[in-house]
Short mmCIF file of C-alpha atoms in Angstrom, two decimals:
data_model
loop_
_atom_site.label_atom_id
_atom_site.label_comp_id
_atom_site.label_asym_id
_atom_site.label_seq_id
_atom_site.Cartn_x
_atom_site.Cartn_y
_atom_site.Cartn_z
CA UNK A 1 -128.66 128.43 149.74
CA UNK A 2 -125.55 126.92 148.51
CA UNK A 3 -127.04 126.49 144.75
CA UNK A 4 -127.32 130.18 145.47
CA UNK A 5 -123.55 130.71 146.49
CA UNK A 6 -122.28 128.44 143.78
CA UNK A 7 -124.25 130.33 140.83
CA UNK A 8 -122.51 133.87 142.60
CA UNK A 9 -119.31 131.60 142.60
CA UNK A 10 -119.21 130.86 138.64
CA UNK A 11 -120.56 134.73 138.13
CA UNK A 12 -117.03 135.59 139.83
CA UNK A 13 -114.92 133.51 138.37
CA UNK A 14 -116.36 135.00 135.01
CA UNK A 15 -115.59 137.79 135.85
CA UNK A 16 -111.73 137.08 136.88
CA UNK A 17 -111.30 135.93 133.52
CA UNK A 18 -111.43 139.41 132.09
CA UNK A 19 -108.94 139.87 134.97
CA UNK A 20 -106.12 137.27 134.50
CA UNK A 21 -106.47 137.49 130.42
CA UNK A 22 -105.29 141.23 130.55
CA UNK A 23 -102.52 140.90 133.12
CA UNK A 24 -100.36 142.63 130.52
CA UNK A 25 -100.11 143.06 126.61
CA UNK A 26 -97.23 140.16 126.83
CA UNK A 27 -100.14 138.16 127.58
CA UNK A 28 -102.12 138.70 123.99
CA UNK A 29 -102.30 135.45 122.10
CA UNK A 30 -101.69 133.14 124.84
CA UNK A 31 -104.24 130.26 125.47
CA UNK A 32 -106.01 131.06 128.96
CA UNK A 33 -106.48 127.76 131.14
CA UNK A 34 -108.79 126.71 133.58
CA UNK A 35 -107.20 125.96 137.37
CA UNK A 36 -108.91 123.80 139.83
CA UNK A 37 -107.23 123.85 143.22
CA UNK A 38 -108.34 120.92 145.82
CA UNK A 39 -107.98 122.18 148.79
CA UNK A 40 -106.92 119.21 151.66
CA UNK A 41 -107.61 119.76 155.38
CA UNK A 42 -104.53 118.89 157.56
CA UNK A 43 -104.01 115.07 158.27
CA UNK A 44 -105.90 113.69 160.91
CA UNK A 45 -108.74 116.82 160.10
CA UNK A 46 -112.27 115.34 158.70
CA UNK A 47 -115.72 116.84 157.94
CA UNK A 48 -116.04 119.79 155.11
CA UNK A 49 -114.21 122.62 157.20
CA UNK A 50 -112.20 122.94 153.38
CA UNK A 51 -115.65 124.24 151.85
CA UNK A 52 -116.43 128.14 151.29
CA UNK A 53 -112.99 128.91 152.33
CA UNK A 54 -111.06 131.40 149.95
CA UNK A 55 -107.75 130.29 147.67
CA UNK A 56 -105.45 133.14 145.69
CA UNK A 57 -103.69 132.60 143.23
CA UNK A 58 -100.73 135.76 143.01
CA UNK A 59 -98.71 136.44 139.77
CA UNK A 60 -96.19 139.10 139.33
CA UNK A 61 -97.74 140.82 142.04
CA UNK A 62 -100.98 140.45 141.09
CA UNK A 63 -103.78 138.10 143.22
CA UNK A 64 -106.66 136.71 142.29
CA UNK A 65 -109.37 135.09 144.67
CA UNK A 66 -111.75 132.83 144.44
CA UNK A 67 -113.91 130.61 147.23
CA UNK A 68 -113.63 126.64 147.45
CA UNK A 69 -116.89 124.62 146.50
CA UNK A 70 -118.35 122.16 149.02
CA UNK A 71 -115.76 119.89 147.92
CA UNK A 72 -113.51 122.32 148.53
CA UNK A 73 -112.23 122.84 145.19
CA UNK A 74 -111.37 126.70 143.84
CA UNK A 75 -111.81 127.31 140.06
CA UNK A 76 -110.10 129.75 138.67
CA UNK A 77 -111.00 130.77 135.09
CA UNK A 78 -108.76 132.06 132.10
CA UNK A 79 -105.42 131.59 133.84
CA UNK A 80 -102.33 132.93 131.85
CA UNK A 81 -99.51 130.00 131.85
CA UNK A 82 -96.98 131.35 133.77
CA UNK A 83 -95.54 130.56 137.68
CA UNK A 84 -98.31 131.26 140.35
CA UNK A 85 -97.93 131.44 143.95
CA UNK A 86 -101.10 129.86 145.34
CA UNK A 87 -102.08 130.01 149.36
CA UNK A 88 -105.46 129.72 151.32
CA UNK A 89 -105.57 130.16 155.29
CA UNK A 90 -108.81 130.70 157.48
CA UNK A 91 -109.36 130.63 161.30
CA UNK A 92 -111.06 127.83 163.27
CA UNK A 93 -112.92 127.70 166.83
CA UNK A 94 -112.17 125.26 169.53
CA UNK A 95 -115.39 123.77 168.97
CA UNK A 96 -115.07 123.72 165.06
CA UNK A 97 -111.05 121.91 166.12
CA UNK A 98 -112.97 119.38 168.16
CA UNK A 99 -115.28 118.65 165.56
CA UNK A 100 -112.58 118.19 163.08
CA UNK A 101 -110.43 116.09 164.79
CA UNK A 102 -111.86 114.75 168.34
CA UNK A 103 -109.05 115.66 170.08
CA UNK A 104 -109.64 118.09 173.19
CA UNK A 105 -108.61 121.72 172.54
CA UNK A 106 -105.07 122.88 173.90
CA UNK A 107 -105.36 126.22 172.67
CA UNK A 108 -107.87 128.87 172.06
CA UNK A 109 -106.81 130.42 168.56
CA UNK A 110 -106.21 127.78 165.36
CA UNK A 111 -105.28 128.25 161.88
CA UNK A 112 -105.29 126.16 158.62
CA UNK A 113 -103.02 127.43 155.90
CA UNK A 114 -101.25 126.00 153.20
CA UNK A 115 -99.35 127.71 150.42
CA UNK A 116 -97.49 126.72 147.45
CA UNK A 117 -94.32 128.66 145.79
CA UNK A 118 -93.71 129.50 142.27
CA UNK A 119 -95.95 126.35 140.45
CA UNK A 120 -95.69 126.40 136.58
CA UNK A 121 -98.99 126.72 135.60
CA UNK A 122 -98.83 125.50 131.82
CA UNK A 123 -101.92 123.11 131.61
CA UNK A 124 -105.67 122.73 132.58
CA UNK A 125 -105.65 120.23 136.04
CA UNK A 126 -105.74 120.29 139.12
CA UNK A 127 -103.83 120.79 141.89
CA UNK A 128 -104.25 119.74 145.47
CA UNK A 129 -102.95 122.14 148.67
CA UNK A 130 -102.20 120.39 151.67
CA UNK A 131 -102.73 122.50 154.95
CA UNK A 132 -101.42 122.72 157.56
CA UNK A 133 -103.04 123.03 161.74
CA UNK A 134 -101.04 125.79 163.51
CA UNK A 135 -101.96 127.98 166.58
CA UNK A 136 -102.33 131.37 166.32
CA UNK A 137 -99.97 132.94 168.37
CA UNK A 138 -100.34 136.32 171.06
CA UNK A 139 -96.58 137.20 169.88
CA UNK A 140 -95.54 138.01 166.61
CA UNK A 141 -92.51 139.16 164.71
CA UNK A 142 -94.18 142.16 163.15
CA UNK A 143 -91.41 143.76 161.44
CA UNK A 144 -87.99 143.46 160.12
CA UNK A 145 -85.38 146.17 158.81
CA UNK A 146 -82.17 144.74 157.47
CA UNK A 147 -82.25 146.38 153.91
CA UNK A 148 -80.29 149.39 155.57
CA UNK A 149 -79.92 152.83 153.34
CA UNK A 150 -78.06 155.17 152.09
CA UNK A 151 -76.74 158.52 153.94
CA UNK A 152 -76.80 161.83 153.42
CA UNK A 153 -73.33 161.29 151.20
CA UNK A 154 -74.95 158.50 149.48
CA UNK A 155 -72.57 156.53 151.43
CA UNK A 156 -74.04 152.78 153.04
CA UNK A 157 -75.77 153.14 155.92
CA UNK A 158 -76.16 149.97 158.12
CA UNK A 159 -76.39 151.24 161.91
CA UNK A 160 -80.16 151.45 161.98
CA UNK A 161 -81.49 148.01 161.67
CA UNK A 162 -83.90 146.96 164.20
CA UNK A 163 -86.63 144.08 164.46
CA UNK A 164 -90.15 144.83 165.94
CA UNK A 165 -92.77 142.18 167.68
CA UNK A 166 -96.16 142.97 168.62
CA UNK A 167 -98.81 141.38 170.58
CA UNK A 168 -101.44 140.52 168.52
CA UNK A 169 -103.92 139.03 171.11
CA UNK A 170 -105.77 140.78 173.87
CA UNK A 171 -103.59 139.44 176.99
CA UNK A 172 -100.97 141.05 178.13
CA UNK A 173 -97.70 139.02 177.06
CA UNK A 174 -94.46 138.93 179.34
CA UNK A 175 -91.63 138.36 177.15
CA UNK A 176 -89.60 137.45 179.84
CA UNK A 177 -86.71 134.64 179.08
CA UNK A 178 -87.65 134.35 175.33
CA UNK A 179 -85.47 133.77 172.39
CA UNK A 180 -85.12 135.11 168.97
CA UNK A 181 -82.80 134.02 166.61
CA UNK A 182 -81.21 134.81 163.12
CA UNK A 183 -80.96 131.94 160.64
CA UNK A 184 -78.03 130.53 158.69
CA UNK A 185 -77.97 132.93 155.91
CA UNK A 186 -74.51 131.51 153.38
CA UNK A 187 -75.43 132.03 149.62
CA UNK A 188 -76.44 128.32 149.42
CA UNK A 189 -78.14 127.09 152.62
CA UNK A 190 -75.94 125.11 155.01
CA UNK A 191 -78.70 122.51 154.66
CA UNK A 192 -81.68 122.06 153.13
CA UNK A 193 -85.01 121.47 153.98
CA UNK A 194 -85.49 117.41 153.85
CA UNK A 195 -82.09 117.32 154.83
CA UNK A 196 -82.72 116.97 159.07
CA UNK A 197 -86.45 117.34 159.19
CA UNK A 198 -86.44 118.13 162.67
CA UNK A 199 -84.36 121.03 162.77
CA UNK A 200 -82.73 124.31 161.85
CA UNK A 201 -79.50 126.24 161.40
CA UNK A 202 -79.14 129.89 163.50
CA UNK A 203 -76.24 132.03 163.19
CA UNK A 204 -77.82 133.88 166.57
CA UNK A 205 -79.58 133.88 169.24
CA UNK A 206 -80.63 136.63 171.56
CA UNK A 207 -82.61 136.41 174.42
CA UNK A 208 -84.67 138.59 176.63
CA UNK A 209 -84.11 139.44 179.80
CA UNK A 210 -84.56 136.76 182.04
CA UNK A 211 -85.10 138.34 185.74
CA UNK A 212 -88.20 140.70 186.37
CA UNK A 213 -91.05 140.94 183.84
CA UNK A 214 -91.05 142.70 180.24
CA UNK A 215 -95.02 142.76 179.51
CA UNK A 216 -96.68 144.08 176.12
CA UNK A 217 -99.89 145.35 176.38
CA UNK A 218 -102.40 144.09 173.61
CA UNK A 219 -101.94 146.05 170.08
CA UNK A 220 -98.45 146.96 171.07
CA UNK A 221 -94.68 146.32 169.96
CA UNK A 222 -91.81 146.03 171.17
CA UNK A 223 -88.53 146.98 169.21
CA UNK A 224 -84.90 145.19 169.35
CA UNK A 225 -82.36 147.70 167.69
CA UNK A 226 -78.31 147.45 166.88
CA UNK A 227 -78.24 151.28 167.84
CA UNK A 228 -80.88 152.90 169.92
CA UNK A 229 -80.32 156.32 169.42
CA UNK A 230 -81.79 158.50 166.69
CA UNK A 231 -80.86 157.95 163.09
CA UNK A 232 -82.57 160.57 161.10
CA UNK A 233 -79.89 162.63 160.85
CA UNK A 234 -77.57 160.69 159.16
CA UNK A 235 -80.14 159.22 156.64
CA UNK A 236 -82.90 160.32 155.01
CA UNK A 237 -85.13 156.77 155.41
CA UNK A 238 -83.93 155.65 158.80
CA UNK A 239 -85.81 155.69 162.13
CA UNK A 240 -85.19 157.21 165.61
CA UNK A 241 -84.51 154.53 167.57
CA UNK A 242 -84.43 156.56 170.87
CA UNK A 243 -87.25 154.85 172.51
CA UNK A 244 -86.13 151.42 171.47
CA UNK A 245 -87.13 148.78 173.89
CA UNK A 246 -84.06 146.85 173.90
CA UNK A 247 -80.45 147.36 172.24
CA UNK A 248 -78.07 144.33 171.03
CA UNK A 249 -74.82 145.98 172.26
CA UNK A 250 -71.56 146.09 170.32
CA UNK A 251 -69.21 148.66 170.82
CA UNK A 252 -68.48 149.22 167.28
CA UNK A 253 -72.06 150.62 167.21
CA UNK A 254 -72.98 154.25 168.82
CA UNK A 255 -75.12 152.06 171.80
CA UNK A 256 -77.66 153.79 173.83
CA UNK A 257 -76.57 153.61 177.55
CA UNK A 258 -80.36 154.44 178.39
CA UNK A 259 -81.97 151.46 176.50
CA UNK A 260 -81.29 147.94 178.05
CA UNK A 261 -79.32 144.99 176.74
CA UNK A 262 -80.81 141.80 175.53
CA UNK A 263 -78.48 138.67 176.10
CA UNK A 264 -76.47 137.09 173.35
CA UNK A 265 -76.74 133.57 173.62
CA UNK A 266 -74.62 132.48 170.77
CA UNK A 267 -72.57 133.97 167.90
CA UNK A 268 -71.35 131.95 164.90
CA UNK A 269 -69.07 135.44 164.38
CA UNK A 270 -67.06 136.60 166.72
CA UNK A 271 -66.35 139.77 166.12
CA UNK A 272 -70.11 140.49 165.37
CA UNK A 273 -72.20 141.28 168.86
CA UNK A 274 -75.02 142.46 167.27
CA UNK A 275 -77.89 141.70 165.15
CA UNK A 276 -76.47 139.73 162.24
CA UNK A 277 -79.06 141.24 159.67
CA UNK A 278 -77.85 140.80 156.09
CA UNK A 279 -78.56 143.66 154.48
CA UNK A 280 -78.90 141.72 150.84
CA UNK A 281 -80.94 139.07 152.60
CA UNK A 282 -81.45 136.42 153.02
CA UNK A 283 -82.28 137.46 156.32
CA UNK A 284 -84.75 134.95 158.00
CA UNK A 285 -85.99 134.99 161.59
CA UNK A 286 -87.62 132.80 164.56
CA UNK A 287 -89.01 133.48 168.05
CA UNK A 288 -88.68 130.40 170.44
CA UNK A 289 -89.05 129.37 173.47
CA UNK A 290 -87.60 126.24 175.70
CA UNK A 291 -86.42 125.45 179.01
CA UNK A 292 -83.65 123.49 177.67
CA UNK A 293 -80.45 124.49 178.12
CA UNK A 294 -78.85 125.77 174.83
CA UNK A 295 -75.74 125.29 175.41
CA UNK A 296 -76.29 121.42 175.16
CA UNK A 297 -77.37 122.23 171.80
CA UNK A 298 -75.15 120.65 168.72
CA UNK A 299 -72.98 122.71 166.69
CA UNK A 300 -72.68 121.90 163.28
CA UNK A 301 -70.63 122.95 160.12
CA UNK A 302 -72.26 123.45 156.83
CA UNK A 303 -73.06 120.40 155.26
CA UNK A 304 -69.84 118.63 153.60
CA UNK A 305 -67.81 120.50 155.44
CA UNK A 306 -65.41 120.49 158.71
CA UNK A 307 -64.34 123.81 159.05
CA UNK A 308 -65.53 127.06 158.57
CA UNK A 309 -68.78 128.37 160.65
CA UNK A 310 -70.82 126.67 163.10
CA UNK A 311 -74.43 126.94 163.33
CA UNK A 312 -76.55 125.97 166.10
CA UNK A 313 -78.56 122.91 165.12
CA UNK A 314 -81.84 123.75 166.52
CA UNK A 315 -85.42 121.53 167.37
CA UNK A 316 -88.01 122.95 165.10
CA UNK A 317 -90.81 121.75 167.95
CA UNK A 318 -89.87 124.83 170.63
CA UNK A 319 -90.93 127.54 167.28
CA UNK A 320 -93.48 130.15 168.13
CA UNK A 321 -93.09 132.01 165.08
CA UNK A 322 -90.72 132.90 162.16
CA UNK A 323 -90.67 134.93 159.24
CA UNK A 324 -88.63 133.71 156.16
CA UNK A 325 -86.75 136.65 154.29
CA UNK A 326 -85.23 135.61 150.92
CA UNK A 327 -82.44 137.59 148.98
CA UNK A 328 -84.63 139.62 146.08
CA UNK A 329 -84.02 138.32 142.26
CA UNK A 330 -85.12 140.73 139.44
CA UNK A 331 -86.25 137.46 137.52
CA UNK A 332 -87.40 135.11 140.21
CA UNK A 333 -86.52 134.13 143.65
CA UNK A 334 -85.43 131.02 144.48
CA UNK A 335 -87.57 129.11 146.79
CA UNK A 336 -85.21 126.05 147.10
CA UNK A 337 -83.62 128.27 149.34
CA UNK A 338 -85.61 128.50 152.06
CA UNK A 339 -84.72 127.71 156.15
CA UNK A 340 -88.37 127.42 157.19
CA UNK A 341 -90.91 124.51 156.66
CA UNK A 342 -94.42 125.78 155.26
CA UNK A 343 -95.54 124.97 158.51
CA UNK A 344 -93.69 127.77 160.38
CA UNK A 345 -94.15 130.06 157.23
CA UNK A 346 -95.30 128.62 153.75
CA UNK A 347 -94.20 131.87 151.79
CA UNK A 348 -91.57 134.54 152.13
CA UNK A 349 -90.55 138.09 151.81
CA UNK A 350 -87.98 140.68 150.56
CA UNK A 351 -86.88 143.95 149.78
CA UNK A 352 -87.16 144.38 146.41
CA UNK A 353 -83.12 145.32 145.30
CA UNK A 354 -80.49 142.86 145.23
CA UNK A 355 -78.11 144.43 147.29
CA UNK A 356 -80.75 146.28 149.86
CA UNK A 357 -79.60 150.09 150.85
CA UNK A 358 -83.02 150.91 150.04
CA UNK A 359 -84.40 151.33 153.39
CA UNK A 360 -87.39 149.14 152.90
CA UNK A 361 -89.00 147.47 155.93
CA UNK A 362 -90.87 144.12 156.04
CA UNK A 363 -94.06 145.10 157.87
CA UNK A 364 -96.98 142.68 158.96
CA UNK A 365 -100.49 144.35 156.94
CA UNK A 366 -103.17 145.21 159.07
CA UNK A 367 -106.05 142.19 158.89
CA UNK A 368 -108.78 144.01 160.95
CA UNK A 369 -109.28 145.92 163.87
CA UNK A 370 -110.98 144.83 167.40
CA UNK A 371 -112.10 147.34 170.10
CA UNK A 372 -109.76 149.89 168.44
CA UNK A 373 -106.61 147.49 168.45
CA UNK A 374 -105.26 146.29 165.08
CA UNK A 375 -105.10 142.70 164.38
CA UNK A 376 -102.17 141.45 162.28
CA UNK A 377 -102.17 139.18 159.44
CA UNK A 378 -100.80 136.23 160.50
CA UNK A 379 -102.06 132.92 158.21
CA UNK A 380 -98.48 131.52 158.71
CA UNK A 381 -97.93 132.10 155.20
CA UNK A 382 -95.17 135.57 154.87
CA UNK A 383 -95.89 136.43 151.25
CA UNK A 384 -99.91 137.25 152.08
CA UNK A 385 -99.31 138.53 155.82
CA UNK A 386 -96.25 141.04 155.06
CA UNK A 387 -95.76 144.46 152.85
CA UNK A 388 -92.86 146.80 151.87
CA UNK A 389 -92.86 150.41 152.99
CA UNK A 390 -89.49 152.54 153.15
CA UNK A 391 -91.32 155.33 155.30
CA UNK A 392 -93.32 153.27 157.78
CA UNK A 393 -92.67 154.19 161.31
CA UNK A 394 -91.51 152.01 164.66
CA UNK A 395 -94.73 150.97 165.74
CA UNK A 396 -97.15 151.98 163.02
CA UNK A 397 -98.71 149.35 160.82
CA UNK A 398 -100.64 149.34 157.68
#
């Protein structure tokens, strides 16, 4: 049987050749390579759990898919030389986790993903992707609107942002006491990545209201807005907010008196209350949880410096989820500059203008539907789970 799959395996690799090769009429002339990607299960993983298991390869917007071999290798046939983003992720069961690792299972859902950012792909080889083990979460950040748009006198409109989190499993989830917060987002990251391995720079944190229970039902959202109140007719692409879950107050925004208050926690601004979402980007985001108490937390300047902002330096370990949005580049975006380790999210998103005021929102795609609920993507990996829409409603998905 496996002869079988590997003989349909070359067929479709043959025929992604014809694919890649014509990408565009830039690519005429060019010498097509052949790309093997190994991929590696996540340390302390064993067995052949990387076999059968499906690896794309995306170029200017374009993906390509092929499945890994029982040695858990992807081929991918007449590649154009140019930079690829390459990322694999597939589910595992508690008794496939055991299997893999002899440890006792802690959670019901896993994932293994692994992703790699803008690789030059200039010569035949090969090229190994780590994974990663992470566990799929009931909570998600589902969407995020910070482009903002333009009103009906073409002026900038900004009052409309919101973020949205649904609850991808099918248990209720009480969102009760937990925290969201809005990364560092200076022109040149406060730190980077291998700087403090253990950590992370926010701007803000918000958190939900502690006292009393705030429950999602499965295959629902909740929405967090700057202004819950109805926007359409002052712009053409915003939302109405009306029935917005929760508001971040600040009285230089028209605040809904109706729509409760989430708590700010900390500000590195301020004069700024609210949601803190760059409309440019970048504009990244996490949902956490601890008991600790924040306040104890360290408060850092940027890197080299000892004045200016401070950002809360925060443990990586109390992450449920985060979404990393980069600022768009019309000839490539610059991975160096992202806040989150590929273990939290091993791609990214955007809006696709430099300066936003498009109205584009970052939505989470559809991955397949149970008893009538829709299922999010979420492989831990942002540029294969998210899409851009600048007419998708609060609460609808894709």
């Amino acid at each position: 049987m496996r002869r079988k799959l590997s003989f349909i395996g070359k067929i479709a690799c043959i025929a992604l050749m014809t694919l890649l090769t014509a990408c565009s009429s830039d690519d005429n002339g060019t010498q097509a390579l052949t790309l093997q990607v190994k991929v590696l299960l996540p340390e302390g993983f064993t067995g052949h759990g990387n076999a059968g298991q499906k690896v794309t390869i995306t170029r200017n917007g374009q993906a390509y898919t092929v499945t890994t071999d029982e040695q858990g290798v992807a081929t991918f046939l007449g590649v154009i030389p140019d930079l690829y983003d390459i990322a694999t992720s597939w589910e595992i069961t508690p008794e496939q986790y055991t299997e893999m690792t002899g440890k006792e299972v802690q959670n019901e859902n896993y994932t293994l993903s692994g992703g790699l950012l803008k690789q030059t792909i200039a010569t035949d080889g090969v090229i190994t992707l780590q994974t990663t083990a992470a566990v799929k979460q009931s909570l998600v950040i589902s969407k995020v609107y910070y482009a903002g748009s333009k009103d009906l006198n073409n002026k900038n409109y900004l009052a409309g942002k919101y973020v949205e989190f649904y609850n991808n499993s099918n248990d209720v989830v009480n969102v009760s006491g937990l925290y969201f917060a809005l990364i560092e987002s200076e022109a040149s990251p406060a730190y980077l990545l291998n700087d403090t391995p253990d950590y992370i720079y926010i701007k803000q944190i918000f958190r939900f209201p502690s006292t009393g229970r705030t429950e999602i039902q499965p295959g629902e959202s909740l929405v967090v807005a700057n202004s819950a109140i109805n926007h359409t007719p002052f712009a053409e692409k915003e939302q109405d907010l009306t029935n917005a879950d929760f508001e971040a107050k600040d009285t230089k925004n028209t605040n809904n008196p109706a729509t409760p208050g989430v708590e700010l926690v900390y500000t590195a601004y301020s004069t700024i209350p609210s949601m803190n979402l760059v409309q440019s980007g970048p504009c990244s985001i996490v949902l956490f949880s601890t008991t600790e108490d924040i306040s104890t937390w360290e408060r850092v300047y940027k890197k080299g410096s000892s004045t200016g902002v401070l950002y809360v330096k925060m443990p990586i370990k109390y992450v449920m989820d985060g979404v990393e949005c980069l600022k768009y580049a019309a000839e490539s975006i610059d991975v160096t500059k992202k806040r989150l380790y590929d273990y939290i999210d091993a791609g990214y998103t955007n809006v696709q203008a430099v300066s936003g005021y498009t109205g584009e929102v970052l939505y989470r795609k559809v991955d397949k539907t149970e008893n009538g609920r829709s299922v999010l993507a979420d492989t831990n990996n942002s540029s294969n789970d998210f899409a851009i829409s600048d007419n998708i409603k609060v609460g609808e998905y894709k």
